Amino acid sequence: MKLFGLCVLAGVLVAGMLFPAAGSLGVISNRASDAVNATAAEMITQDPPYVTTITDMHGDPIAYLYTQNRTPAAPDQIADTMKAAIIAIEDRRFFDHDGVDWAGTMRAAVTNQTSGEISQGGSTLTQQYVKNHLVHVVAGDDPVKQAKAIEQTPARKLREIRIALQIEKQLSKEEILTRYLNVVPFGNGTYGVAEASRAYFDTTPDKLTVSQAALLAAVVNSPTSLNPVTNPEEALFRRNLVIQAMLDQHRISPKTAEEARKEPLGIVEPVRTRPNGCVGANPSDGFFCKYVIDYLESAGFTEEQLKNGGYTIRTTMDKRVTRAAKEAAEQHVPKRTKGIANVMSVIEPGKEKHRVRALVANRDFGLDQSKGQTAYALPSGVVKFGAGSVYKVFTAAAALEAGMGIYTTIPSPATYTSKVYRNGAAPYTVSNAEGVGAGARTIQMALATSPNTAFVALQERVGLDRTVDMAVRLGMRQTLLFHNGSGDPLAPNGANGPSQAELVKEKQIGAFTLGYAPTSPLELSNVAATIMSGGVWCPPTPIEEIRDRHGNPVVITEEPCEQAVDEALANTLAVGMSRDDQAGGTAAAAASGAGWTRPMAGKTGTTEAHQSAGFLGATPQYAGMVLTFSDGSSPQGICDTDPPSLCGVNGGNIYGGKVPARTWFDAMKSIHEGLPVAPLPPTTERYESGGDEPQAPDVVGLERQRAVEVLEQAGYQVEVRSINSQRKEGTVTSQSPRGAAPPGSTVTLLVSTGYVPPPSVIAPPPPPPQAQGEPDEDAPPRLPTRVFPP
C-alpha cells in the first residue's frame, strides 16, 4: 500500500511538473486550467481583509472595524531581518525555484508517505501564500471552506502547485514575499507582519530586530502551539532554530546570531490586541462610532466592506467637545442612575456642512447593563420619548412664514379648547404648565415662557400640516418621514406605517406642537444648526473624509445642503428664541447657575408625564440638544432630586429648564472657552413685526409632475434636477427658494432617483510614461539571497 501511495504521489508531482506543457497540449482539462487561471488572477487582484480605522477630526484613532486583524505593509516597510528569517526557516531556495521546489516536494512526499504521517513540509513560500490566501481570504471565516482549502489530498496539492506556478509568472519574488507576510496569521488574533509587529513588540515591521523577526517567523509555523504568550518555552526554542537557520545560510553573522539567541522573547505585556467595533472604543466615543457606521451604511457601504476594506475614516468628532459634553451629562445624571438617560449631541453650524462634533450620554457605550452601559444609539437615533415644548419652535417658524413676526402678540389663556383638534370623541383642551401664567404676549416671549395654550392656538392659525412640514424642513427628516408613530423605522414596504408626519396630519393631532412623540436628539441639534446657518439645512454628517487602503479618496452620496427657510426668517427666529436664558425665561436659573453670559437661542421642553425633558440651544459657533428621559423597561416620571430619580408612572417634576438646561449650559460653557463672543444674526422688520408677501407653494414630497403643476399654476417657472436619494423615485426632495418668493421667479426642484449609489474611489492619475532604458528609481530592489554579510 505504501508503494501504491508513492506511485500516486509520483504521478501527481509529474503532472505538476509537466503542467505548463501538458496544459498547452490540451492533456489537462480546460475546465481545470480555467479554474487555476481564475484563482491565480483573483489572488493578484484581490487584497486580504484589512482593518478599517475610524479617527477623530485630527486623525487620532477612536475605533477599529475588522473580521481579521490585519494592516498592510509595503515591501519597503518590512525589514530585511524579517524577510531573511522567513526565507531561512520556510523556503531557503525561494529565489531559485519557479514556485515549486520539486526536489523538496518529492523528498517531503516520500518521507510523509513512508512514515504514515505529515512529518515534513516541502511547500515553498509561494505555495504557502496560495494556501493561506485560499484559507484566510477566499474562505474567510467559513470553517467548511477553510477545511477544504487545507485538506491533505493529492488533488488539493496539485491545484496548489499549479496556482503557484501561475503566480510566479505574474508576480516578482519581492511581491510574493510581501503578500505572504501580509496574509499569514501570527497568533493572538493577528494577521500579517505589520499587525504582529505592533501586537507583540509595539513596533513597526521596518524596525524588527533579528530576534523579533525570528520569533515571528517561528510563530508562523504553528500560531497556536507556538503562541509566545501561552507557550513561551516552545516559542523560544523555535525562535532559536530560526536564528540558527539564518546563521547556517550566511544571512547573519555568528556574532549577531549569538546576541540574538541571548535575548528574551521580549513581547509586550499584555499583547496589544486591537479592540474591534464600537464597543471597543472609549466609553465616550462609542456612540459617535455607532453613528458613523449607521451613516455610512445608509450611504451605500455594506457591513462587509467596512469590516474588510481597510479604510481610514476621518470623522468630524472633536474630542475636546466630546469630553466636555460627556462630563456634563454624567455630572447631572450619574452613569449608573437607574432608569434615566441623559444624552447630548453637538453640531457645528455652517452653510456648506453641518459637522457633528459630539454624541454622548451619561451611559457608556457597551454591553454591560450593570455598569450603566448600552449599545443603543441614544444620542443619534430616534428615542421613544418626546422633547416636549421644544417643538413649539416649528410652530413659531411656520407662523413667521405665514406673515407674523416675533413681536406679534398672541393670546395665552389659562386653558384653551381647540375648535379643530379632538381628544378621541371629546374636544381637545389644553392648559399651561405649572407656573406659566395667562396673558397675551409676543411670540418671542411665548417661546421664552412656553404657554401651551398659545402654541396650540397658533398651530391652528397657521395650520398643522404647515407646522409638520416646517419641522421636516428645519431638520426632523428621519424622525418624521422614515419612522412611524411609535418611533420604529419604517419597513421597506411600509407595512408598519404610516410615517410619523403622515400620522399626525391624518389624525390631526394637535399635541404635535407640544412635542409628545418619539424624537431624535441629533436631528433636534441639527434644527438649531439650520437656524444658526441662516436657514440652510445640511445633513448632520460625521464624515470629514474617507481613504481606501491605498490612500485614494472615497466619495459617498450625501444629501446636498438646501435653503430650508428664508435666511431673514431664520436669523429673526434665532433672536426670537434668545430670551429663554434671561429673566423670566424657563432656562434662566440654569444659565445663571452656570455663569452663562453669551448670546444664544434656546428652548426648553417637557412631556406631559415628566418622563422626558429637553433643552435645545445654539450660539453661532455650536448647536446642541440635551434630552433626559426614562430609559428603563417600565417608563416612569423623573424627579429633580440630587441625583435625579424615578418617581412613579404618574409622578415627576423634571422640566427642560432643570437637568437638560443645566447639562447644556455646563457643557457649552466649557466648549466655548477661548472662543470669541459671537453676536446673534441681524433681524429684519418683516419677521419682527410681520407682513404679507408672496409664498411659493411647498411641493416637497409631491410627485414630480404634480409639483410642477402646482408651481406653474401659482405663476412660477420651474427647473427640475435629479438627485440620488433614498426617497421614492420621482419624489421632490427639496425646492429652492422655499417660502417667500415673488411670482414669475424660478423654483428649482430636486427629484429623487430612488437610488443611492455605492461609494466610489477616486483613483490617482496614471504615472507618466517612462522613457525607454530609463531606470525605475521607485521599483523595489530584489532581495538578495544573502541579506547580511557572513
XYZ file of N, CA and C in Angstrom, residues 519-641:
369
model
N -38.591 61.180 19.212
C -37.787 62.217 18.559
C -36.322 61.829 18.531
N -35.534 62.591 17.794
C -34.096 62.359 17.672
C -33.323 63.533 18.258
N -32.530 63.301 19.299
C -31.698 64.392 19.832
C -30.758 64.979 18.795
N -30.212 64.115 17.926
C -29.290 64.613 16.902
C -30.011 65.507 15.905
N -31.183 65.097 15.448
C -31.897 65.923 14.477
C -32.361 67.234 15.101
N -32.674 67.225 16.378
C -33.038 68.480 17.023
C -31.827 69.420 17.096
N -30.650 68.871 17.356
C -29.441 69.700 17.294
C -29.292 70.308 15.915
N -29.609 69.508 14.909
C -29.461 70.000 13.536
C -30.495 71.062 13.203
N -31.644 71.018 13.847
C -32.629 72.097 13.687
C -32.006 73.419 14.149
N -31.374 73.395 15.316
C -30.728 74.611 15.819
C -29.588 75.032 14.893
N -28.864 74.048 14.343
C -27.778 74.376 13.416
C -28.332 75.010 12.146
N -29.479 74.540 11.683
C -30.115 75.122 10.483
C -30.495 76.575 10.748
N -31.083 76.835 11.902
C -31.475 78.206 12.244
C -30.249 79.104 12.324
N -29.169 78.603 12.928
C -27.957 79.405 13.067
C -27.136 79.469 11.779
N -27.526 78.727 10.774
C -26.831 78.760 9.469
C -27.606 79.579 8.459
N -28.438 80.491 8.937
C -29.218 81.318 8.024
C -30.272 80.525 7.280
N -30.815 79.487 7.922
C -31.876 78.694 7.308
C -31.383 77.627 6.357
N -30.058 77.395 6.298
C -29.518 76.364 5.408
C -29.473 75.035 6.156
N -30.228 74.075 5.640
C -30.186 72.722 6.199
C -29.117 71.920 5.475
N -28.330 71.184 6.225
C -27.384 70.206 5.685
C -27.548 68.926 6.495
N -27.264 67.789 5.911
C -27.336 66.561 6.714
C -26.322 66.626 7.846
N -26.682 66.131 9.032
C -25.719 66.125 10.143
C -24.651 65.061 9.885
N -23.554 65.464 9.303
C -22.565 64.489 8.851
C -21.488 64.222 9.893
N -21.111 62.952 10.041
C -19.969 62.636 10.901
C -18.695 62.408 10.103
N -18.746 62.639 8.779
C -17.635 62.256 7.902
C -16.878 63.488 7.406
N -15.568 63.510 7.645
C -14.706 64.543 7.084
C -14.091 64.050 5.782
N -13.512 62.866 5.790
C -13.006 62.270 4.560
C -12.815 60.770 4.759
N -12.818 60.038 3.649
C -12.587 58.592 3.667
C -11.495 58.286 2.654
N -10.543 57.455 3.054
C -9.482 56.988 2.162
C -9.511 55.466 2.128
N -9.261 54.908 0.945
C -9.176 53.459 0.873
C -7.803 53.006 1.345
N -7.548 51.695 1.282
C -6.298 51.150 1.827
C -5.074 51.646 1.078
N -5.282 52.182 -0.128
C -4.166 52.709 -0.916
C -4.023 54.216 -0.768
N -4.876 54.814 0.046
C -4.806 56.255 0.261
C -5.626 57.072 -0.707
N -6.401 56.417 -1.576
C -7.225 57.145 -2.533
C -8.510 57.638 -1.863
N -8.974 58.850 -2.198
C -10.222 59.353 -1.612
C -11.412 58.504 -2.046
N -12.368 58.332 -1.145
C -13.596 57.601 -1.422
C -14.758 58.581 -1.305
N -15.601 58.612 -2.324
C -16.725 59.543 -2.367
C -18.009 58.805 -1.999
N -18.798 59.383 -1.102
C -20.091 58.814 -0.756
C -21.190 59.809 -1.130
N -22.399 59.297 -1.256
C -23.534 60.147 -1.590
C -24.150 60.699 -0.310
N -24.078 61.999 -0.144
C -24.724 62.676 0.974
C -25.738 63.661 0.406
N -26.837 63.848 1.137
C -27.827 64.807 0.681
C -27.210 66.200 0.623
N -27.525 66.965 -0.408
C -26.947 68.307 -0.507
C -27.603 69.266 0.473
N -26.869 70.307 0.827
C -27.444 71.359 1.668
C -28.515 72.099 0.869
N -29.464 72.667 1.584
C -30.517 73.422 0.906
C -30.991 74.571 1.780
N -31.515 75.593 1.138
C -32.073 76.727 1.867
C -33.467 76.322 2.332
N -33.555 75.854 3.574
C -34.820 75.307 4.066
C -35.865 76.393 4.293
N -35.437 77.542 4.805
C -36.325 78.692 5.009
C -35.565 79.944 4.614
N -36.305 81.005 4.455
C -35.689 82.283 4.111
C -34.640 82.654 5.162
N -33.499 83.174 4.700
C -32.409 83.491 5.618
C -32.843 84.513 6.663
N -33.591 85.505 6.241
C -34.039 86.527 7.190
C -34.977 85.927 8.230
N -35.796 84.961 7.827
C -36.679 84.296 8.782
C -35.850 83.555 9.834
N -34.858 82.782 9.374
C -34.032 82.015 10.307
C -33.293 82.945 11.267
N -32.735 84.032 10.738
C -31.997 84.959 11.589
C -32.894 85.579 12.659
N -34.089 85.971 12.244
C -35.005 86.600 13.196
C -35.551 85.585 14.184
N -35.760 84.344 13.727
C -36.222 83.298 14.635
C -35.185 83.042 15.725
N -33.894 83.095 15.367
C -32.840 82.909 16.364
C -32.965 83.965 17.461
N -33.221 85.201 17.055
C -33.414 86.267 18.047
C -34.712 86.032 18.820
N -35.734 85.510 18.143
C -36.983 85.188 18.819
C -36.809 84.137 19.896
N -35.777 83.325 19.796
C -35.503 82.264 20.782
C -34.449 82.702 21.805
N -34.129 83.977 21.827
C -32.975 84.433 22.616
C -33.308 84.868 24.030
N -34.570 84.722 24.455
C -34.939 85.207 25.790
C -35.056 84.088 26.816
N -34.841 82.825 26.384
C -35.070 81.712 27.299
C -34.087 81.694 28.467
N -32.867 82.200 28.251
C -31.859 82.177 29.307
C -31.859 83.453 30.137
N -32.773 84.356 29.841
C -32.825 85.628 30.547
C -33.947 85.639 31.577
N -34.019 86.692 32.352
C -35.010 86.780 33.429
C -36.406 86.508 32.886
N -37.114 85.614 33.554
C -38.451 85.244 33.117
C -38.467 84.049 32.189
N -37.337 83.692 31.609
C -37.269 82.550 30.699
C -37.205 81.242 31.470
N -37.617 80.165 30.828
C -37.684 78.877 31.521
C -36.308 78.281 31.801
N -35.252 78.802 31.176
C -33.895 78.294 31.423
C -33.025 79.317 32.131
N -33.637 80.370 32.655
C -32.853 81.457 33.266
C -32.053 80.976 34.468
N -32.647 80.137 35.299
C -31.947 79.680 36.508
C -30.745 78.821 36.144
N -30.900 77.942 35.144
C -29.788 77.089 34.732
C -28.660 77.915 34.139
N -29.005 78.911 33.330
C -27.982 79.768 32.726
C -27.229 80.544 33.789
N -27.962 81.073 34.764
C -27.330 81.837 35.839
C -26.417 80.950 36.681
N -26.868 79.722 36.948
C -26.070 78.815 37.743
C -24.759 78.442 37.083
N -24.740 78.428 35.758
C -23.525 78.087 35.020
C -22.658 79.311 34.743
N -23.167 80.508 35.078
C -22.423 81.726 34.780
C -22.402 82.037 33.289
N -23.489 81.693 32.604
C -23.558 81.883 31.151
C -23.832 83.343 30.825
N -23.056 83.928 29.906
C -23.234 85.333 29.542
C -23.287 85.564 28.039
N -23.105 84.530 27.237
C -23.066 84.705 25.777
C -24.479 84.791 25.192
N -24.629 85.509 24.064
C -25.902 85.477 23.351
C -26.177 84.066 22.845
N -27.420 83.616 22.937
C -27.763 82.281 22.479
C -29.256 82.209 22.186
N -29.624 81.195 21.439
C -31.027 80.888 21.184
C -31.328 79.574 21.876
N -32.493 79.491 22.540
C -32.790 78.269 23.271
C -34.272 78.023 23.422
N -34.593 76.767 23.740
C -35.994 76.406 24.008
C -36.023 75.163 24.883
N -36.783 75.249 25.972
C -36.966 74.113 26.859
C -38.173 73.287 26.418
N -38.249 72.064 26.959
C -39.404 71.223 26.672
C -39.559 70.126 27.701
N -40.819 69.780 28.007
C -41.125 68.715 28.958
C -42.369 67.989 28.481
N -42.370 66.660 28.537
C -43.565 65.911 28.161
C -44.529 65.853 29.332
N -45.757 65.522 29.034
C -46.841 65.680 29.998
C -46.638 64.872 31.279
N -46.155 63.639 31.162
C -45.991 62.781 32.331
C -44.622 62.925 32.977
N -43.848 63.899 32.549
C -42.498 64.150 33.078
C -41.573 62.938 32.905
N -41.826 62.141 31.856
C -40.951 61.007 31.569
C -39.773 61.414 30.690
N -39.815 62.621 30.166
C -38.692 63.157 29.390
C -38.756 64.667 29.407
N -37.587 65.262 29.229
C -37.483 66.722 29.147
C -36.244 67.049 28.327
N -36.255 68.217 27.681
C -35.126 68.546 26.820
C -34.811 70.016 26.805
N -33.631 70.305 26.295
C -33.229 71.695 26.081
C -32.467 71.782 24.764
N -32.966 72.652 23.886
C -32.332 72.919 22.592
C -31.726 74.309 22.642
N -30.443 74.412 22.314
C -29.797 75.717 22.355
C -28.693 75.837 21.327
N -28.368 77.076 20.983
C -27.322 77.290 19.982
C -26.732 78.675 20.102
N -25.451 78.743 19.777
C -24.761 80.003 19.515
C -24.364 79.955 18.046
N -23.821 81.040 17.499
C -23.342 80.946 16.113
C -22.237 79.908 15.926
N -21.565 79.497 17.014
C -20.465 78.526 16.888
C -20.904 77.073 17.047
N -21.839 76.797 17.952
C -22.241 75.419 18.226
C -23.732 75.345 18.526
N -24.339 74.245 18.067
C -25.737 73.952 18.370
C -25.787 72.623 19.105
N -26.680 72.516 20.084
C -26.735 71.277 20.841
C -28.102 71.008 21.419
N -28.393 69.725 21.613
C -29.647 69.294 22.224
C -29.335 68.329 23.351
N -29.992 68.542 24.486
C -29.914 67.607 25.612
C -31.308 67.035 25.833
N -31.395 65.723 25.922
C -32.665 65.058 26.210
C -32.453 64.131 27.399
N -33.254 64.320 28.430
C -33.221 63.491 29.628
C -34.507 62.681 29.653
N -34.395 61.350 29.737
C -35.609 60.543 29.614
C -35.477 59.234 30.384
N -36.613 58.635 30.663
C -36.673 57.360 31.368
C -36.371 56.240 30.380
N -35.248 55.542 30.582
C -34.847 54.520 29.615
C -34.938 53.101 30.182
N -35.681 52.926 31.252
C -35.852 51.596 31.823
C -36.937 50.819 31.099
N -37.130 49.573 31.517
C -38.136 48.725 30.882
C -39.552 49.200 31.185
N -39.728 49.890 32.321
C -41.035 50.439 32.688
C -40.888 51.948 32.873
N -41.204 52.739 31.843
C -41.021 54.196 31.917
C -41.779 54.808 33.092
N -41.099 55.738 33.755
C -41.692 56.436 34.898
C -41.393 57.926 34.790
N -42.064 58.675 35.636
C -41.758 60.080 35.731
C -40.405 60.285 36.399
N -39.778 61.424 36.107
C -38.450 61.720 36.650
C -38.573 62.874 37.634
N -37.953 62.693 38.789
C -37.954 63.753 39.798
C -36.603 64.457 39.823
N -36.651 65.763 40.031
C -35.441 66.589 40.027
C -34.773 66.557 41.392
N -34.358 65.355 41.807
C -33.621 65.198 43.054
C -32.131 65.250 42.746
